[in-house]
Amino acid sequence: MTAQATTELLASVARAQTLLQRAGHGKLDAAIEKALALVGTAFNADRAYVFQTRDQVFIDNTHEWCADGVASFKGELQQIPYNVGEVMWTAFEAHGAMLLPDITMIPVGTELRQALAMQGIDALIAVPIFQGSVSAGFLGLDFCNGPRRFSSVDQQLLQGLAATLSLGMQAEIQSRKAGGLQAELRAVNERLRAMLRVAPELLLEFDADGVIVAFHHNAPLGPELDPTEMIGRPPEAVFPAHAARIIRLALQQAKTAGASEALRYALLSDGQDKRFTVHAMVRKAGVAGAGAGFLLVLRDVTQSHLQDQHIRQLVRVADLSTNLIFLMDAEQRITWMNPASVSHSGVALRDAIGTYPSDVLGLSESDPEAAELISRALDRGEDVEQDVRALSRAGQPYWVRLTVKKLCDVGNEAEAFMIVGINITRAKLAEARALQERAYTMDALREGIALVQPDGHFIYINSFLRSFLKLPADVPTQALSWHDITPPQFNALLTEALPELYAEGSWQGELDLPDDTDTGRCFEMSIAAQEDGNFLFIARDVTARKNAMREQTLLREQLQIAQSRQLVAQLASGLAHDVANTLAVIAQVLETVKLSQDGPGALAIGRIEAAVAQAQTLVRDLSQLGRRNAQPSVIDLRPLVRQAADLLRPGLRSGARLTLDLPDDPVEIRGDATSVMQVLLNLLLNARDSLCVGSDATRRITARARPCMVPDPAPGMRVGYLLPGQSYALLEISDTGEGMTPARVDAMFNPYFSTKGKDGIGLGLSIVADIVVTALGGIAVQSQPGRGTTLQVYWPCPHAQPERDASALPATPALRGRTILLVDDDDIALQHMAQALSAAGAEVASCITPADALDALGADPEGWELVVTDMDMGLMSGVELGRKLRKIRADLPIVLVTGGDIGQTVASDRGKEFAFVLRKPVSETALVAVTLDCLLRRAY
């Protein structure tokens, strides 16, 4: 290298060092970039760079300069493992630099050789950068145009530049540390100033002689102070005498012990009695450039003093109160209780601390159900008001009305609880005496009397009702529920009574119950709602009175029937005698005429003879009216239909047709042939009279007869009713006549209703209805104006004679239109409940798992009016399901069905999650009555 080149190289390195030395705080990175450009150009290198180590784990390329046309690898050369440069670190320790004239000097396959080849480097020179005695990185130059020889001058120049760079980096680090400390100091001072700004304090600085040298004052402490009146004066010249004495005492204590106690003094300011605290401490010399002295804080504690005063007064009130008062922590353990609690319970305060109030009150022994109820309510974060029967340590029982309140912090989280208990023993004893006197009075009555809670559990049952219900004397009244002990007939009657009871507040009715006698027993009952929400039930046995009235009515009816039969028999006999004589004459004439007739004439004579024979049968029956009843027998319906058709055909208008549709096999019924004929003739005559004038094709009557099985549910009847699954004979009379309006259809079976004007008396269909109903059959009517009429008569078959009673008569469904959700993992039980509620008119959906019920309610919360759920259902109980359902819809009535002990299972939850609790097995009538009760209770 020539002397001129060497001089230029030295000058370039010197300028680079100057740049690094003059770089101010925060400007070192820019100076390094310029210095690398100067040095790289001066050495005719392709790259100049600085690598810095990180905890001797990684190496990062932090600064890089590249000649024109040379690719930069700065982005790829980050987080390179430290051990990759092991050859360089060894060279730095041995020679103070690494001179690599040719990369072929590095063994093939090493990580360093691969890294250099990737960058296209043929030669390089690098010198270390130190931070103290630790290597913090290196400064290097790359040459990509073949091998390069390096001199000792090259090494020394780069080492000098690295040393200058190291000094600059150390200065930058120190500057940053100093700046961070200053920023932290400013933040601390700002926080201190903020605290002083908001604190209601007066901060005073005193010198060693107790003279005020500075102060900081906040407005809440009082009016703005004048520095000229404070600074340079002792406390006696600024404060009232008693306050100055307290300040002097605080300064003396601080001088002796380094800091004073918190001393207090009172001061009358603007007519208000204020309280202040004084606290002093020693200020050492040299702090903030000041000499030795004191710092004194004077703080207004009037509010905290008043709060302390109120607390002391409250504690005094609690100590003097005759009520029981407990304070508990967040875990419901006692932290304090007043003397009245100690006196009532007999438990000392030191023994009570850390225990539960239920232990101190003895509830686990005397009233465990109430203790569990209170505990669960507190777990849910709810306030409680409950009457409990407590037990003192000496075993003396007493009654307490407990009010439990939670005490919340600023985040509305319960941090403590308070219980206030009022001794209500006298009131409970008076109430018990009143109940006992009332019980004596009720037991003396010959009436059944009971008090029932809204949930169905009994409060009181008198001896008469216990005897009738056959309840053992040792069974507690409170353990009984009406649906467990009342007869099914009462449950069914209650379904009808509930709407009136909830609407009017009372209900009266009668109930017939079977017993060992033929007549059974009859009770006159009344139910009245009480002001406390309970129900008073009274049942009077009126069996004797009802039997006497029934006997009187029966005797009166028998007398009337006897008199009517006698009168009818007299009239019927005379009429039958005259008509029979006339028919006999007609029959004799027909016999004479019949001998001289053949062909169509003989056929007509035969029809007349059949009509006369039928009339003679009617006359014979008429003559027996009032004397005997016709005896039903098994008859085939087909011959009777044919005979009735033969009698009707001669009277058909021109063009009208009568068609018979009869099966080949007999259609047997049980009845009286004459009665059946009366039905046929009346229906056919009405069909004939209804035919309108028209074409022959449209004027027709069709009579059909066939056996049939009634489906379930049975179709509705206009007259009578049918039993599902029973066999009947169906007689169908259809016509294409003028038809009837709905109003006429409703009135067609009424006596004396006729559409024929003067030509009809309106008794035909009334007689038909009486006959069919007497036979335990039914009549259905289908008719539209202008489209004809079809009457379907159902007559019981001989092998299917149903026995009807009043309880089987269809009534308005009690739960019509109600939507109910059933939940039970027992499919059979689910089906039974669904059938019972559906039969009562409810719209029922069944769920086999609790999850299905939650999905159904979640999909349509307002679509269900009530839920009935089983208790035991595998992983989720009925109680848990009820709570989850209430989270979806809080006002949803829920009925729980359980086979366990209700008192132990859900006694504390019954009033919250469940509208009613049923004990298995559940009768259908009880289920329907309870369901209706819950729905109506919610409505009213």
Short mmCIF file of N, CA, C and O in Angstrom, two decimals, residues 281-332:
data_model
loop_
_atom_site.label_atom_id
_atom_site.label_comp_id
_atom_site.label_asym_id
_atom_site.label_seq_id
_atom_site.Cartn_x
_atom_site.Cartn_y
_atom_site.Cartn_z
N MET A 281 -41.51 13.57 62.19
CA MET A 281 -40.35 12.71 62.00
C MET A 281 -39.13 13.58 61.75
O MET A 281 -39.24 14.73 61.33
N VAL A 282 -37.97 13.01 62.00
CA VAL A 282 -36.72 13.73 61.84
C VAL A 282 -36.35 13.79 60.36
O VAL A 282 -36.51 12.80 59.63
N ARG A 283 -35.87 14.98 59.90
CA ARG A 283 -35.32 15.13 58.55
C ARG A 283 -33.82 15.31 58.69
O ARG A 283 -33.34 16.26 59.32
N LYS A 284 -33.10 14.36 58.09
CA LYS A 284 -31.65 14.41 58.21
C LYS A 284 -31.06 15.50 57.34
O LYS A 284 -31.65 15.90 56.35
N ALA A 285 -29.89 15.96 57.72
CA ALA A 285 -29.21 17.01 56.95
C ALA A 285 -28.80 16.46 55.59
O ALA A 285 -28.48 15.28 55.44
N GLY A 286 -28.85 17.29 54.59
CA GLY A 286 -28.42 16.91 53.24
C GLY A 286 -29.58 16.48 52.37
O GLY A 286 -29.41 16.31 51.16
N VAL A 287 -30.75 16.24 52.91
CA VAL A 287 -31.91 15.84 52.12
C VAL A 287 -32.42 17.05 51.37
O VAL A 287 -32.79 18.06 51.98
N ALA A 288 -32.42 16.96 50.04
CA ALA A 288 -32.90 18.05 49.16
C ALA A 288 -32.14 19.33 49.45
O ALA A 288 -32.67 20.43 49.32
N GLY A 289 -30.92 19.23 49.88
CA GLY A 289 -30.08 20.40 50.11
C GLY A 289 -30.40 21.14 51.38
O GLY A 289 -29.90 22.24 51.61
N ALA A 290 -31.21 20.57 52.24
CA ALA A 290 -31.62 21.25 53.46
C ALA A 290 -30.80 20.74 54.64
O ALA A 290 -30.21 19.65 54.59
N GLY A 291 -30.86 21.53 55.71
CA GLY A 291 -30.18 21.10 56.91
C GLY A 291 -31.06 20.19 57.75
O GLY A 291 -32.17 19.86 57.37
N ALA A 292 -30.54 19.79 58.91
CA ALA A 292 -31.30 18.91 59.80
C ALA A 292 -32.54 19.65 60.30
O ALA A 292 -32.53 20.86 60.51
N GLY A 293 -33.60 18.89 60.53
CA GLY A 293 -34.83 19.48 61.02
C GLY A 293 -35.91 18.42 61.17
O GLY A 293 -35.63 17.24 61.43
N PHE A 294 -37.19 18.84 60.99
CA PHE A 294 -38.31 17.93 61.19
C PHE A 294 -39.32 18.12 60.06
O PHE A 294 -39.48 19.21 59.51
N LEU A 295 -40.03 17.03 59.76
CA LEU A 295 -41.23 17.06 58.91
C LEU A 295 -42.41 16.73 59.78
O LEU A 295 -42.38 15.75 60.55
N LEU A 296 -43.49 17.51 59.68
CA LEU A 296 -44.67 17.30 60.51
C LEU A 296 -45.92 17.30 59.62
O LEU A 296 -46.08 18.21 58.79
N VAL A 297 -46.75 16.30 59.79
CA VAL A 297 -48.00 16.18 59.03
C VAL A 297 -49.16 16.43 59.98
O VAL A 297 -49.29 15.75 61.02
N LEU A 298 -49.99 17.38 59.61
CA LEU A 298 -51.19 17.69 60.39
C LEU A 298 -52.39 17.33 59.52
O LEU A 298 -52.57 17.89 58.43
N ARG A 299 -53.20 16.35 59.95
CA ARG A 299 -54.28 15.80 59.12
C ARG A 299 -55.63 15.98 59.79
O ARG A 299 -55.78 15.78 61.00
N ASP A 300 -56.65 16.33 58.98
CA ASP A 300 -58.04 16.46 59.46
C ASP A 300 -58.68 15.07 59.48
O ASP A 300 -58.87 14.44 58.44
N VAL A 301 -59.01 14.58 60.69
CA VAL A 301 -59.60 13.25 60.84
C VAL A 301 -61.01 13.36 61.40
O VAL A 301 -61.49 12.45 62.09
N THR A 302 -61.68 14.49 61.10
CA THR A 302 -63.01 14.69 61.67
C THR A 302 -63.98 13.59 61.24
O THR A 302 -64.74 13.04 62.06
N GLN A 303 -63.98 13.25 59.93
CA GLN A 303 -64.93 12.25 59.43
C GLN A 303 -64.66 10.88 60.05
O GLN A 303 -65.59 10.18 60.48
N SER A 304 -63.40 10.46 60.08
CA SER A 304 -63.10 9.16 60.68
C SER A 304 -63.42 9.15 62.17
O SER A 304 -63.86 8.14 62.72
N HIS A 305 -63.23 10.32 62.84
CA HIS A 305 -63.59 10.41 64.25
C HIS A 305 -65.09 10.22 64.44
O HIS A 305 -65.53 9.50 65.35
N LEU A 306 -65.88 10.87 63.56
CA LEU A 306 -67.33 10.70 63.65
C LEU A 306 -67.74 9.27 63.37
O LEU A 306 -68.65 8.73 64.03
N GLN A 307 -67.09 8.64 62.39
CA GLN A 307 -67.41 7.25 62.11
C GLN A 307 -67.08 6.35 63.29
O GLN A 307 -67.86 5.47 63.66
N ASP A 308 -65.93 6.58 63.88
CA ASP A 308 -65.57 5.80 65.08
C ASP A 308 -66.58 6.03 66.20
O ASP A 308 -66.94 5.10 66.93
N GLN A 309 -67.01 7.29 66.32
CA GLN A 309 -67.99 7.61 67.36
C GLN A 309 -69.30 6.87 67.10
O GLN A 309 -69.91 6.31 68.03
N HIS A 310 -69.74 6.87 65.82
CA HIS A 310 -70.98 6.15 65.48
C HIS A 310 -70.83 4.66 65.75
O HIS A 310 -71.77 4.02 66.25
N ILE A 311 -69.68 4.12 65.43
CA ILE A 311 -69.46 2.69 65.66
C ILE A 311 -69.53 2.38 67.15
O ILE A 311 -70.16 1.40 67.57
N ARG A 312 -68.91 3.24 67.96
CA ARG A 312 -68.96 3.02 69.41
C ARG A 312 -70.39 3.10 69.93
O ARG A 312 -70.81 2.31 70.78
N GLN A 313 -71.16 4.05 69.37
CA GLN A 313 -72.57 4.17 69.79
C GLN A 313 -73.37 2.95 69.37
O GLN A 313 -74.21 2.45 70.13
N LEU A 314 -73.12 2.46 68.13
CA LEU A 314 -73.84 1.28 67.66
C LEU A 314 -73.49 0.06 68.50
O LEU A 314 -74.37 -0.77 68.81
N VAL A 315 -72.23 -0.07 68.83
CA VAL A 315 -71.82 -1.18 69.69
C VAL A 315 -72.52 -1.08 71.05
O VAL A 315 -72.98 -2.09 71.61
N ARG A 316 -72.63 0.15 71.55
CA ARG A 316 -73.31 0.34 72.84
C ARG A 316 -74.78 -0.02 72.73
O ARG A 316 -75.34 -0.68 73.62
N VAL A 317 -75.41 0.40 71.62
CA VAL A 317 -76.82 0.05 71.39
C VAL A 317 -76.99 -1.46 71.31
O VAL A 317 -77.92 -2.04 71.88
N ALA A 318 -76.09 -2.13 70.56
CA ALA A 318 -76.16 -3.58 70.43
C ALA A 318 -75.98 -4.26 71.78
O ALA A 318 -76.64 -5.26 72.09
N ASP A 319 -75.06 -3.69 72.62
CA ASP A 319 -74.84 -4.28 73.94
C ASP A 319 -76.08 -4.16 74.82
O ASP A 319 -76.37 -5.06 75.63
N LEU A 320 -76.81 -3.05 74.69
CA LEU A 320 -77.98 -2.81 75.53
C LEU A 320 -79.25 -3.42 74.96
O LEU A 320 -80.27 -3.50 75.66
N SER A 321 -79.26 -3.85 73.67
CA SER A 321 -80.45 -4.37 73.02
C SER A 321 -80.85 -5.71 73.62
O SER A 321 -80.01 -6.54 73.98
N THR A 322 -82.16 -5.94 73.71
CA THR A 322 -82.67 -7.24 74.16
C THR A 322 -82.78 -8.23 73.00
O THR A 322 -83.06 -9.41 73.22
N ASN A 323 -82.58 -7.75 71.77
CA ASN A 323 -82.59 -8.65 70.61
C ASN A 323 -81.24 -9.35 70.49
O ASN A 323 -80.20 -8.83 70.91
N LEU A 324 -81.26 -10.51 69.87
CA LEU A 324 -80.04 -11.26 69.62
C LEU A 324 -79.37 -10.69 68.37
O LEU A 324 -80.02 -10.56 67.32
N ILE A 325 -78.09 -10.35 68.44
CA ILE A 325 -77.36 -9.79 67.30
C ILE A 325 -76.07 -10.58 67.12
O ILE A 325 -75.30 -10.75 68.07
N PHE A 326 -75.87 -11.06 65.88
CA PHE A 326 -74.65 -11.80 65.53
C PHE A 326 -73.99 -11.11 64.35
O PHE A 326 -74.67 -10.64 63.43
N LEU A 327 -72.66 -11.03 64.36
CA LEU A 327 -71.88 -10.63 63.19
C LEU A 327 -71.07 -11.83 62.74
O LEU A 327 -70.47 -12.54 63.57
N MET A 328 -71.06 -12.07 61.41
CA MET A 328 -70.36 -13.23 60.86
C MET A 328 -69.44 -12.77 59.74
O MET A 328 -69.68 -11.74 59.10
N ASP A 329 -68.42 -13.57 59.48
CA ASP A 329 -67.53 -13.28 58.37
C ASP A 329 -68.11 -13.85 57.08
O ASP A 329 -69.25 -14.35 57.06
N ALA A 330 -67.33 -13.77 56.00
CA ALA A 330 -67.82 -14.24 54.70
C ALA A 330 -68.06 -15.74 54.70
O ALA A 330 -68.81 -16.25 53.86
N GLU A 331 -67.44 -16.48 55.64
CA GLU A 331 -67.64 -17.92 55.74
C GLU A 331 -68.78 -18.27 56.67
O GLU A 331 -68.96 -19.43 57.02
N GLN A 332 -69.55 -17.27 57.11
CA GLN A 332 -70.72 -17.44 57.96
C GLN A 332 -70.35 -17.90 59.38
O GLN A 332 -71.17 -18.50 60.08
#
